[in-house]
């Protein structure tokens, strides 16, 4: 793995066989196809490492108080003696995230600790490689306060106060033993590969993936475990750790009963889970009921997850995020689309508009999610509430809608078109699979409900279109078609909970007597629902987009010929100032009677 060479292994083109590309492009991933993606990630890591070393050679001062001369010989010696463990280290999410972050620091697009401390993580990688290989080395590592991080192994705790400042610390590695020599106090000796948790050593937690499978890291220590900048350790308490271990065991059992196509996942292909705090640190808000998860293309097979309520939810999340990892690795090999990243497109799983690259990622992830729920149909042990048929029906509709947007609006490259075509073929096959009519109808209603409310929250008519529409309404003329709607800046683009979706998801036997407007609508009493929504909308203040969407859904249930209103509900919203609530039915009927505005 010597990046200083110009050997054929590093610079030879990677050619992906068409059969393996198509395997990934259907939304699935055989062991052979995933192994090819891993091979591509290895080559990418070597190239990133080469660039970082070149930068360090050109500006040795970047490493500050650390001794750059010892780092690369240590890595070389370790790789020569134990190439497989060192390769595994290089492919770890911890190293991948650090490489990408370090390059962003060097390019001036990221911030973090003192630059030498970020750069010095390369010495920690070298020390970890020496521990795995059993080779000897003397290195200077960066310490944050009383902690020294060893990627994918754990953290050495130093004596003294738990400060946030960064300082260099001398270390010696020999025969798999790491000795840290702090400026104050006695030496600290740990055996990172075998030593259990102690006063001086915190190993990375491991989750058992089953007989014959490697364990999965549950990483609450590594500074580069988040999606962006380095963060301090956040050790889980014993109860939280036990909860994660139980959930993971349940998720593994569910995944082992699944198939190998889209929606299937071999648990051993996951490398790391990073537990997300119960409060979203970016907003200070509690994690929403449907959970939060995220991943980055810099850390293949790693995912940040807020602890879900049960093993089924965790299994779905693992499938979802591993889909992102596969597509991220594919994007490292092929350009799939060309886009200006303007956020204006509808994604059924988002509250806000998305750019086309995000839409592609979402479509690929939700092909996996759709396949996951398809696999759970009839699995009463995994899904005792019987949610799978509804969620399969809903996700196949929503995912196909997004794939249609990509096919018609994205500037796809040849590989990108092949990917979208294969994904569409997968979902089209699922759309032909029969489901109980009531379940399919509730899924359609839920999909329409989300789209209508999303448009009311995120889009508005252009002022000229609005003025023209209002003038036509007041004069009794025929409504004219409008142009492209505008994306609402700021307002309405944050998180919102789709409360009606939860009601549509409930089976009839679980639903109580309808009381609210949403419950009346879902129960099929459109007349009472429209009356209830009108009462909600009659008061002062801005129009509630959730209630307005409900009013339109109830109205079109009573007047099916007016369903074209649901395609452009922002046009109806534009007329509200010119129409009192007691005339909304007439207004809606007038607007629906105009020419098709598509």
Coordinates of C-alpha atoms in Angstrom, one line a residue:
X1 CA 0.0 0.0 0.0
X2 CA 3.0 2.3 -0.5
X3 CA 1.6 5.5 -2.0
X4 CA 5.2 6.7 -2.8
X5 CA 5.3 4.1 -5.6
X6 CA 3.9 4.5 -9.0
X7 CA 3.0 0.8 -9.3
X8 CA 0.2 -0.5 -11.5
X9 CA -2.0 -1.4 -8.6
X10 CA -2.5 2.2 -7.6
X11 CA -2.8 3.9 -11.0
X12 CA -4.4 1.2 -13.1
X13 CA -8.0 2.0 -14.1
X14 CA -10.7 0.3 -12.2
X15 CA -13.1 -1.3 -14.7
X16 CA -16.4 -2.5 -13.2
X17 CA -18.0 -5.4 -15.1
X18 CA -21.4 -4.6 -16.5
X19 CA -23.0 -7.5 -14.6
X20 CA -21.8 -6.1 -11.2
X21 CA -22.9 -2.6 -12.1
X22 CA -26.4 -3.9 -13.0
X23 CA -26.4 -5.8 -9.7
X24 CA -25.9 -2.6 -7.8
X25 CA -28.1 -0.6 -10.2
X26 CA -31.2 -2.8 -9.5
X27 CA -31.0 -1.6 -5.8
X28 CA -29.4 -4.9 -4.6
X29 CA -25.8 -5.9 -4.1
X30 CA -24.3 -9.4 -4.3
X31 CA -21.2 -10.2 -2.2
X32 CA -19.2 -9.9 -5.4
X33 CA -20.6 -6.5 -6.3
X34 CA -20.2 -5.1 -2.8
X35 CA -16.6 -6.4 -2.8
X36 CA -15.9 -4.5 -6.0
X37 CA -17.1 -1.3 -4.4
X38 CA -14.9 -1.9 -1.5
X39 CA -12.0 -2.4 -3.9
X40 CA -12.8 1.0 -5.4
X41 CA -12.9 2.6 -1.9
X42 CA -9.5 1.2 -1.1
X43 CA -8.0 2.8 -4.3
X44 CA -9.7 6.1 -3.4
X45 CA -8.3 6.0 0.1
X46 CA -4.8 5.4 -1.3
X47 CA -5.1 8.4 -3.6
X48 CA -6.4 10.7 -0.8
X49 CA -3.5 9.5 1.4
X50 CA -1.0 10.3 -1.4
X51 CA -2.4 13.8 -1.8
X52 CA -2.1 14.4 2.0
X53 CA 1.4 13.1 2.1
X54 CA 2.3 15.4 -0.8
X55 CA 0.9 18.3 1.1
X56 CA 2.9 17.4 4.2
X57 CA 6.1 17.1 2.1
X58 CA 5.5 20.5 0.6
X59 CA 4.7 22.1 4.0
X60 CA 6.3 20.1 6.8
X61 CA 5.2 22.8 9.3
X62 CA 1.6 21.5 9.0
X63 CA 2.4 18.8 11.5
X64 CA 3.7 21.3 14.0
X65 CA 5.3 19.6 17.1
X66 CA 4.8 16.1 15.7
X67 CA 7.7 14.2 14.1
X68 CA 6.7 13.6 10.5
X69 CA 9.8 11.6 9.6
X70 CA 8.7 8.6 11.7
X71 CA 5.1 8.3 10.5
X72 CA 5.5 6.8 7.0
X73 CA 8.2 4.3 7.9
X74 CA 6.0 3.0 10.7
X75 CA 3.1 2.5 8.2
X76 CA 5.4 0.8 5.7
X77 CA 6.8 -1.6 8.2
X78 CA 3.3 -2.5 9.5
X79 CA 1.9 -3.0 6.0
X80 CA 4.9 -5.2 5.1
X81 CA 4.4 -7.5 8.1
X82 CA 0.5 -7.5 8.3
X83 CA -1.0 -6.3 5.0
X84 CA -4.5 -7.5 5.7
X85 CA -5.0 -5.8 9.1
X86 CA -3.5 -2.6 7.8
X87 CA -5.7 -2.7 4.7
X88 CA -8.7 -3.1 7.1
X89 CA -7.6 -0.1 9.1
X90 CA -7.2 2.0 5.9
X91 CA -10.7 1.0 4.9
X92 CA -12.2 1.8 8.3
X93 CA -14.7 4.6 8.5
X94 CA -12.6 6.4 11.0
X95 CA -9.7 6.7 8.5
X96 CA -12.0 7.5 5.6
X97 CA -13.7 10.4 7.5
X98 CA -10.3 11.7 8.7
X99 CA -8.8 11.7 5.2
X100 CA -11.7 13.6 3.7
X101 CA -11.8 16.1 6.7
X102 CA -8.1 16.7 6.5
X103 CA -8.3 17.5 2.8
X104 CA -11.1 19.9 3.4
X105 CA -8.9 21.6 6.1
X106 CA -6.1 21.8 3.6
X107 CA -8.4 23.3 1.0
X108 CA -9.8 25.8 3.5
X109 CA -13.4 24.4 3.4
X110 CA -13.6 23.0 6.9
X111 CA -12.6 24.0 10.4
X112 CA -11.6 22.1 13.5
X113 CA -8.9 21.9 16.1
X114 CA -5.4 23.3 15.6
X115 CA -4.3 22.2 12.1
X116 CA -1.3 20.2 13.5
X117 CA -3.7 18.2 15.7
X118 CA -6.0 17.3 12.7
X119 CA -2.9 16.4 10.6
X120 CA -1.4 14.5 13.5
X121 CA -4.1 11.9 13.3
X122 CA -2.0 10.3 10.6
X123 CA 0.5 9.4 13.4
X124 CA -2.4 7.8 15.3
X125 CA -3.2 5.8 12.2
X126 CA 0.5 4.7 12.0
X127 CA 0.5 3.7 15.7
X128 CA -2.7 1.7 15.2
X129 CA -1.2 -0.1 12.3
X130 CA 1.9 -0.9 14.3
X131 CA -0.3 -2.3 17.1
X132 CA -2.1 -4.6 14.6
X133 CA 1.2 -5.7 13.0
X134 CA 3.2 -6.2 16.2
X135 CA 6.0 -3.9 14.8
X136 CA 8.0 -1.4 16.8
X137 CA 7.7 2.3 16.5
X138 CA 8.2 5.6 18.4
X139 CA 5.7 8.3 17.5
X140 CA 4.3 11.6 18.8
X141 CA 0.5 11.6 18.8
X142 CA -2.0 14.4 19.2
X143 CA -3.9 14.3 22.5
X144 CA -7.1 16.2 23.3
X145 CA -7.0 17.0 26.9
X146 CA -6.7 13.6 28.6
X147 CA -7.5 11.4 25.6
X148 CA -5.4 9.9 22.8
X149 CA -7.5 8.3 20.0
X150 CA -6.5 5.1 18.1
X151 CA -8.8 4.8 15.1
X152 CA -11.1 1.7 15.2
X153 CA -9.5 0.5 18.4
X154 CA -10.4 2.9 21.2
X155 CA -9.0 5.7 23.4
X156 CA -6.2 6.0 25.9
X157 CA -7.1 8.0 29.0
X158 CA -4.3 10.1 30.4
X159 CA -4.0 11.2 34.0
X160 CA -5.0 14.8 34.8
X161 CA -8.0 17.0 34.2
X162 CA -10.4 16.4 31.3
X163 CA -9.4 19.5 29.3
X164 CA -10.3 20.4 25.7
X165 CA -6.8 21.7 24.7
X166 CA -4.6 19.8 22.3
X167 CA -1.0 18.8 23.0
X168 CA 1.6 16.3 21.7
X169 CA 2.3 13.1 23.6
X170 CA 5.1 10.6 23.1
X171 CA 4.2 6.9 22.5
X172 CA 6.1 3.7 22.0
X173 CA 4.6 0.6 20.2
X174 CA 6.2 -2.8 20.6
X175 CA 4.8 -6.3 20.2
X176 CA 1.2 -5.0 20.2
X177 CA 1.7 -3.0 23.3
X178 CA 1.3 0.8 23.4
X179 CA 3.1 2.8 26.0
X180 CA 2.1 6.5 26.4
X181 CA 4.6 8.8 28.1
X182 CA 2.8 11.9 29.2
X183 CA 4.7 15.0 30.4
X184 CA 3.3 14.5 33.9
X185 CA 2.9 11.2 35.7
X186 CA 4.0 7.6 35.1
X187 CA 3.9 5.9 31.7
X188 CA 0.6 4.3 30.7
X189 CA 0.8 0.8 29.2
X190 CA -2.2 -0.7 27.3
X191 CA -2.7 -3.7 25.1
X192 CA -5.3 -2.3 22.7
X193 CA -6.1 -5.6 20.9
X194 CA -6.9 -7.6 24.0
X195 CA -7.3 -5.4 27.0
X196 CA -10.9 -4.9 28.4
X197 CA -12.1 -1.5 29.5
X198 CA -10.0 -0.1 32.3
X199 CA -9.2 3.2 34.0
X200 CA -6.7 3.9 31.2
X201 CA -8.2 2.2 28.2
X202 CA -11.7 2.6 26.5
X203 CA -12.1 0.1 23.7
X204 CA -14.5 0.6 20.8
X205 CA -17.7 -1.2 21.6
X206 CA -18.5 -4.2 19.4
X207 CA -21.9 -5.6 18.4
X208 CA -22.2 -9.3 17.6
X209 CA -23.3 -10.0 14.0
X210 CA -23.7 -13.7 14.5
X211 CA -21.6 -16.9 14.1
X212 CA -18.8 -16.6 11.5
X213 CA -19.4 -12.8 11.0
X214 CA -17.1 -10.1 12.1
X215 CA -18.4 -7.7 14.8
X216 CA -19.8 -4.3 14.1
X217 CA -18.4 -1.3 15.8
X218 CA -20.6 0.9 18.0
X219 CA -18.3 3.9 18.0
X220 CA -18.8 6.6 20.7
X221 CA -15.2 7.6 20.9
X222 CA -13.5 8.5 17.6
X223 CA -13.1 12.3 17.0
X224 CA -14.0 11.8 13.3
X225 CA -17.1 9.7 13.8
X226 CA -19.5 12.6 13.0
X227 CA -20.4 13.7 9.5
X228 CA -18.4 16.9 9.5
X229 CA -16.0 18.3 12.0
X230 CA -14.3 16.5 14.9
X231 CA -16.3 16.0 18.1
X232 CA -15.3 14.9 21.6
X233 CA -16.0 11.4 22.9
X234 CA -19.5 10.6 24.2
X235 CA -19.2 7.3 26.0
X236 CA -22.5 5.4 26.3
X237 CA -23.8 4.5 29.7
X238 CA -24.2 0.8 30.6
X239 CA -28.0 0.9 30.1
X240 CA -27.7 2.6 26.7
X241 CA -25.1 0.1 25.6
X242 CA -27.3 -2.9 26.6
X243 CA -30.2 -1.3 24.7
X244 CA -28.1 -1.0 21.5
X245 CA -26.8 -4.6 21.9
X246 CA -30.4 -5.9 22.2
X247 CA -31.7 -3.9 19.3
X248 CA -28.8 -5.0 17.1
X249 CA -29.4 -8.7 17.9
X250 CA -33.1 -8.3 17.0
X251 CA -32.2 -6.4 13.8
X252 CA -29.6 -9.1 12.8
X253 CA -32.2 -11.9 13.3
X254 CA -34.7 -10.0 11.0
X255 CA -32.1 -9.3 8.3
X256 CA -30.9 -12.9 8.3
X257 CA -34.5 -14.0 7.3
X258 CA -34.5 -11.7 4.3
X259 CA -33.5 -12.3 0.8
X260 CA -30.5 -11.2 -1.3
X261 CA -32.2 -8.7 -3.6
X262 CA -33.0 -5.0 -3.1
X263 CA -33.9 -4.6 0.6
X264 CA -31.6 -7.4 1.7
X265 CA -28.5 -6.8 3.8
X266 CA -25.8 -9.0 5.1
X267 CA -25.2 -7.6 8.6
X268 CA -21.5 -8.3 8.4
X269 CA -21.1 -5.8 5.6
X270 CA -21.9 -3.0 8.1
X271 CA -18.6 -1.6 9.5
X272 CA -19.8 0.9 12.2
X273 CA -22.8 2.4 13.9
X274 CA -22.3 5.8 15.6
X275 CA -25.1 6.4 18.2
X276 CA -26.8 9.8 17.7
X277 CA -27.8 11.6 21.0
X278 CA -31.4 11.6 22.0
X279 CA -31.5 15.3 21.3
X280 CA -30.5 16.6 17.8
X281 CA -27.5 18.7 18.7
X282 CA -27.9 21.0 15.6
X283 CA -31.3 22.2 16.8
X284 CA -31.6 21.2 20.4
X285 CA -34.9 19.5 19.6
X286 CA -35.8 15.9 20.4
X287 CA -35.3 13.3 17.7
X288 CA -38.6 12.9 15.8
X289 CA -40.7 9.8 16.3
X290 CA -39.6 8.3 12.9
X291 CA -36.0 8.6 14.0
X292 CA -32.9 10.2 12.5
X293 CA -30.0 8.6 10.6
X294 CA -27.3 9.8 8.3
X295 CA -24.2 8.7 6.5
X296 CA -21.4 10.1 4.4
X297 CA -19.6 8.8 1.3
X298 CA -16.3 9.3 3.1
X299 CA -17.0 6.5 5.5
X300 CA -18.2 3.4 3.6
X301 CA -20.6 1.1 5.6
X302 CA -20.8 3.5 8.5
X303 CA -23.9 5.2 9.7
X304 CA -25.0 7.7 12.4
X305 CA -28.2 6.5 14.0
X306 CA -30.5 7.8 16.8
X307 CA -31.5 4.8 18.8
X308 CA -34.7 3.4 17.3
X309 CA -37.6 1.9 19.3
X310 CA -37.2 -1.7 18.2
X311 CA -35.1 -4.1 16.1
X312 CA -37.4 -3.8 13.1
X313 CA -36.8 0.0 12.9
X314 CA -33.1 -0.5 13.3
X315 CA -33.0 -3.2 10.5
X316 CA -34.9 -0.8 8.2
X317 CA -32.4 2.0 9.0
X318 CA -29.4 -0.2 8.4
X319 CA -30.8 -1.1 5.0
X320 CA -31.5 2.5 4.2
X321 CA -28.1 3.8 5.2
X322 CA -26.1 1.0 3.5
X323 CA -27.9 1.9 0.3
X324 CA -26.4 5.4 0.7
X325 CA -23.0 3.8 1.2
X326 CA -23.3 1.7 -2.0
X327 CA -24.4 4.6 -4.1
X328 CA -21.7 6.8 -2.6
X329 CA -19.1 4.2 -3.6
X330 CA -20.6 4.0 -7.1
X331 CA -20.4 7.8 -7.4
X332 CA -16.7 7.6 -6.6
X333 CA -16.3 5.4 -9.7
X334 CA -18.8 7.0 -12.1
X335 CA -20.3 10.5 -12.6
X336 CA -24.0 9.8 -12.7
X337 CA -25.6 13.2 -13.3
X338 CA -24.7 16.8 -13.9
X339 CA -26.7 19.3 -11.8
X340 CA -26.5 22.8 -10.4
X341 CA -27.7 21.6 -7.0
X342 CA -30.6 24.0 -6.8
X343 CA -33.1 22.8 -4.3
X344 CA -36.5 22.7 -5.9
X345 CA -37.6 19.1 -6.3
X346 CA -40.2 17.0 -4.3
X347 CA -38.9 14.1 -2.2
X348 CA -41.7 12.2 -0.4
X349 CA -39.4 11.4 2.5
X350 CA -38.3 15.0 3.1
X351 CA -40.0 18.1 4.5
X352 CA -38.0 20.4 2.3
X353 CA -37.1 20.7 -1.4
X354 CA -34.1 18.7 -2.7
X355 CA -31.5 19.0 -5.4
X356 CA -31.3 16.2 -8.0
X357 CA -28.1 14.6 -6.5
X358 CA -30.0 14.4 -3.2
X359 CA -33.0 13.0 -5.0
X360 CA -30.9 10.3 -6.6
X361 CA -29.5 9.3 -3.2
X362 CA -33.0 9.2 -1.8
X363 CA -34.4 7.2 -4.6
X364 CA -31.6 4.6 -4.3
X365 CA -32.0 4.4 -0.5
X366 CA -35.8 4.0 -0.7
X367 CA -35.6 1.3 -3.3
X368 CA -33.8 -0.6 -0.6
X369 CA -36.4 0.5 2.0
X370 CA -39.3 -0.6 -0.3
X371 CA -37.6 -4.0 -0.8
X372 CA -37.1 -4.3 2.9
X373 CA -40.8 -3.9 3.6
X374 CA -41.7 -6.3 0.7
X375 CA -39.5 -8.9 2.4
X376 CA -41.4 -8.4 5.7
X377 CA -44.9 -9.1 4.3
X378 CA -46.1 -12.1 6.2
X379 CA -43.3 -12.1 8.7
X380 CA -45.4 -11.9 11.8
X381 CA -42.4 -12.4 14.1
X382 CA -40.6 -9.3 12.7
X383 CA -43.7 -7.2 12.0
X384 CA -46.4 -8.2 14.6
X385 CA -48.3 -5.0 13.9
X386 CA -48.7 -5.9 10.2
X387 CA -47.3 -2.6 8.8
X388 CA -45.3 -4.1 6.0
X389 CA -48.0 -4.3 3.3
X390 CA -49.0 -0.6 3.7
X391 CA -45.3 0.6 3.9
X392 CA -44.4 -1.5 0.8
X393 CA -47.4 -0.1 -1.1
X394 CA -46.6 3.5 0.0
X395 CA -42.8 3.4 -0.7
X396 CA -43.2 1.8 -4.1
X397 CA -45.5 4.6 -5.2
X398 CA -43.3 7.4 -3.8
X399 CA -40.0 5.9 -5.1
X400 CA -41.4 5.5 -8.6
X401 CA -42.5 9.2 -8.6
X402 CA -39.0 10.3 -7.7
X403 CA -37.4 8.0 -10.3
X404 CA -39.7 9.6 -12.9
X405 CA -38.5 13.0 -11.9
X406 CA -34.9 11.9 -12.3
X407 CA -35.6 10.4 -15.7
X408 CA -37.3 13.5 -17.0
X409 CA -35.5 16.4 -15.2
X410 CA -31.9 15.2 -14.5
X411 CA -29.0 15.5 -16.9
X412 CA -28.0 11.9 -16.5
X413 CA -24.7 10.5 -17.8
X414 CA -24.8 7.1 -19.6
X415 CA -24.1 5.2 -16.3
X416 CA -26.6 7.4 -14.5
X417 CA -29.3 6.6 -17.1
X418 CA -28.5 2.9 -16.8
X419 CA -28.8 3.2 -13.0
X420 CA -32.2 5.0 -13.1
X421 CA -33.5 2.6 -15.7
X422 CA -32.6 -0.5 -13.7
X423 CA -34.1 1.0 -10.5
X424 CA -37.3 1.9 -12.4
X425 CA -37.5 -1.7 -13.7
X426 CA -37.2 -3.0 -10.1
X427 CA -40.0 -0.7 -8.8
X428 CA -42.2 -1.3 -11.9
X429 CA -42.1 -5.0 -11.1
X430 CA -43.1 -4.4 -7.6
X431 CA -46.0 -2.1 -8.7
X432 CA -47.5 -5.1 -10.6
X433 CA -47.6 -7.2 -7.4
X434 CA -51.1 -7.4 -6.0
X435 CA -52.0 -6.1 -2.5
X436 CA -55.3 -6.0 -0.6
X437 CA -57.3 -3.2 -2.2
X438 CA -57.9 -1.3 1.0
X439 CA -54.2 -1.2 1.8
X440 CA -53.3 0.0 -1.6
X441 CA -56.0 2.7 -1.4
X442 CA -54.7 4.0 1.9
X443 CA -51.2 4.1 0.6
X444 CA -52.2 6.1 -2.4
X445 CA -54.2 8.5 -0.2
X446 CA -51.2 8.9 2.1
X447 CA -48.8 9.6 -0.8
X448 CA -51.1 12.2 -2.2
X449 CA -51.6 13.8 1.2
X450 CA -47.9 14.3 1.8
X451 CA -47.3 15.7 -1.7
X452 CA -50.2 18.2 -1.4
X453 CA -49.0 19.5 2.0
X454 CA -45.4 19.6 0.8
X455 CA -46.3 21.8 -2.1
X456 CA -48.4 24.2 0.2
X457 CA -45.4 24.5 2.6
X458 CA -42.6 24.9 0.0
X459 CA -44.1 26.4 -3.2
X460 CA -46.1 29.5 -4.1
X461 CA -47.4 31.0 -7.3
X462 CA -45.3 33.8 -8.9
X463 CA -46.8 37.2 -8.2
X464 CA -47.8 37.7 -11.8
X465 CA -49.5 34.4 -12.0
X466 CA -51.3 35.1 -8.7
X467 CA -52.5 38.5 -9.9
X468 CA -53.7 37.0 -13.2
X469 CA -55.5 34.2 -11.4
X470 CA -57.2 36.5 -8.9
X471 CA -58.4 38.9 -11.7
X472 CA -59.9 36.0 -13.6
X473 CA -61.7 34.7 -10.5
X474 CA -63.1 38.1 -9.7
X475 CA -64.3 38.7 -13.2
X476 CA -65.7 35.2 -13.7
X477 CA -63.4 34.4 -16.5
X478 CA -61.9 31.0 -17.2
X479 CA -58.8 30.4 -15.1
X480 CA -55.6 30.4 -17.1
X481 CA -52.7 28.1 -16.6
X482 CA -49.7 29.4 -14.6
X483 CA -46.0 29.1 -15.0
X484 CA -43.5 27.2 -12.8
X485 CA -44.2 27.9 -9.0
X486 CA -41.5 29.5 -6.9
X487 CA -39.8 27.8 -4.0
X488 CA -40.7 29.5 -0.7
X489 CA -37.5 31.0 0.7
X490 CA -37.0 30.0 4.3
X491 CA -40.6 29.9 5.5
X492 CA -42.1 26.4 5.6
X493 CA -38.9 24.7 4.7
X494 CA -38.0 23.3 8.1
X495 CA -39.0 20.0 9.6
X496 CA -42.7 19.2 9.8
X497 CA -44.5 16.0 11.0
X498 CA -46.9 14.3 8.5
X499 CA -49.6 13.5 11.1
X500 CA -52.0 12.2 8.5
X501 CA -49.5 9.6 7.3
X502 CA -49.6 8.0 10.8
X503 CA -53.3 7.7 10.6
X504 CA -53.3 6.2 7.1
X505 CA -50.7 3.7 8.3
X506 CA -53.0 2.4 11.1
X507 CA -55.1 -0.6 10.2
X508 CA -58.8 -0.2 10.5
X509 CA -58.9 -2.5 13.6
X510 CA -56.4 -0.2 15.4
X511 CA -58.2 3.1 14.7
X512 CA -60.6 4.5 17.3
X513 CA -63.7 6.6 16.8
X514 CA -62.8 9.6 14.6
X515 CA -62.7 12.9 16.4
X516 CA -60.3 15.2 14.7
X517 CA -60.5 16.5 11.1
X518 CA -57.6 14.2 10.1
X519 CA -59.3 11.2 11.7
X520 CA -62.6 12.0 10.0
X521 CA -60.8 12.3 6.6
X522 CA -58.9 9.0 7.0
X523 CA -62.1 7.3 8.2
X524 CA -63.8 8.3 5.0
X525 CA -66.2 11.0 6.3
X526 CA -65.1 13.7 3.9
X527 CA -68.1 16.0 4.5
X528 CA -67.5 16.2 8.3
X529 CA -63.7 16.5 7.7
X530 CA -64.1 19.4 5.3
X531 CA -66.4 21.2 7.9
X532 CA -63.8 20.6 10.6
X533 CA -60.9 21.8 8.4
X534 CA -63.0 24.9 7.5
X535 CA -63.4 25.7 11.2
X536 CA -59.6 25.4 11.7
X537 CA -58.9 27.7 8.8
X538 CA -61.5 30.3 9.7
X539 CA -59.5 32.0 12.5
X540 CA -57.0 34.9 12.3
X541 CA -53.4 34.5 11.4
X542 CA -51.6 32.7 8.5
X543 CA -53.2 29.8 6.8
X544 CA -52.2 26.4 8.3
X545 CA -50.9 24.4 5.3
X546 CA -51.7 21.1 7.1
X547 CA -55.4 22.1 7.5
X548 CA -55.6 23.6 4.0
X549 CA -54.2 20.4 2.5
X550 CA -56.8 18.4 4.5
X551 CA -59.5 20.7 3.2
X552 CA -58.5 20.1 -0.4
X553 CA -58.3 16.3 0.2
X554 CA -61.7 16.3 1.7
X555 CA -63.1 18.5 -1.1
X556 CA -61.8 16.3 -3.9
X557 CA -63.1 13.2 -2.1
X558 CA -66.6 14.8 -2.3
X559 CA -65.9 16.1 -5.9
X560 CA -63.6 13.5 -7.6
X561 CA -63.7 15.5 -10.8
X562 CA -61.8 18.3 -9.1
X563 CA -58.8 16.2 -8.3
X564 CA -56.6 18.3 -10.6
X565 CA -56.5 20.8 -7.8
X566 CA -54.2 18.4 -5.9
X567 CA -51.6 18.7 -8.6
X568 CA -51.1 22.4 -8.0
X569 CA -52.6 23.2 -4.6
X570 CA -50.6 26.4 -4.4
X571 CA -52.9 27.9 -7.0
X572 CA -55.9 27.4 -4.7
X573 CA -53.8 28.9 -1.8
X574 CA -53.2 32.0 -4.0
X575 CA -57.0 32.6 -4.2
X576 CA -57.7 32.5 -0.5
X577 CA -57.3 36.3 0.0
X578 CA -59.9 36.8 -2.7
X579 CA -62.4 34.3 -1.4
X580 CA -64.1 34.0 2.0
X581 CA -64.2 30.5 3.6
X582 CA -68.0 30.2 2.9
X583 CA -67.1 30.5 -0.8
X584 CA -64.2 28.1 -0.9
X585 CA -66.2 25.3 -2.4
X586 CA -67.3 27.5 -5.3
X587 CA -63.7 28.8 -5.6
X588 CA -62.3 25.3 -5.8
X589 CA -64.9 24.2 -8.3
X590 CA -64.1 27.2 -10.5
X591 CA -60.4 26.6 -10.4
X592 CA -60.8 22.9 -11.1
X593 CA -62.9 23.6 -14.1
X594 CA -60.1 25.5 -15.9
X595 CA -57.6 24.1 -18.4
X596 CA -55.0 21.7 -17.3
X597 CA -52.2 23.7 -15.8
X598 CA -49.5 21.0 -16.2

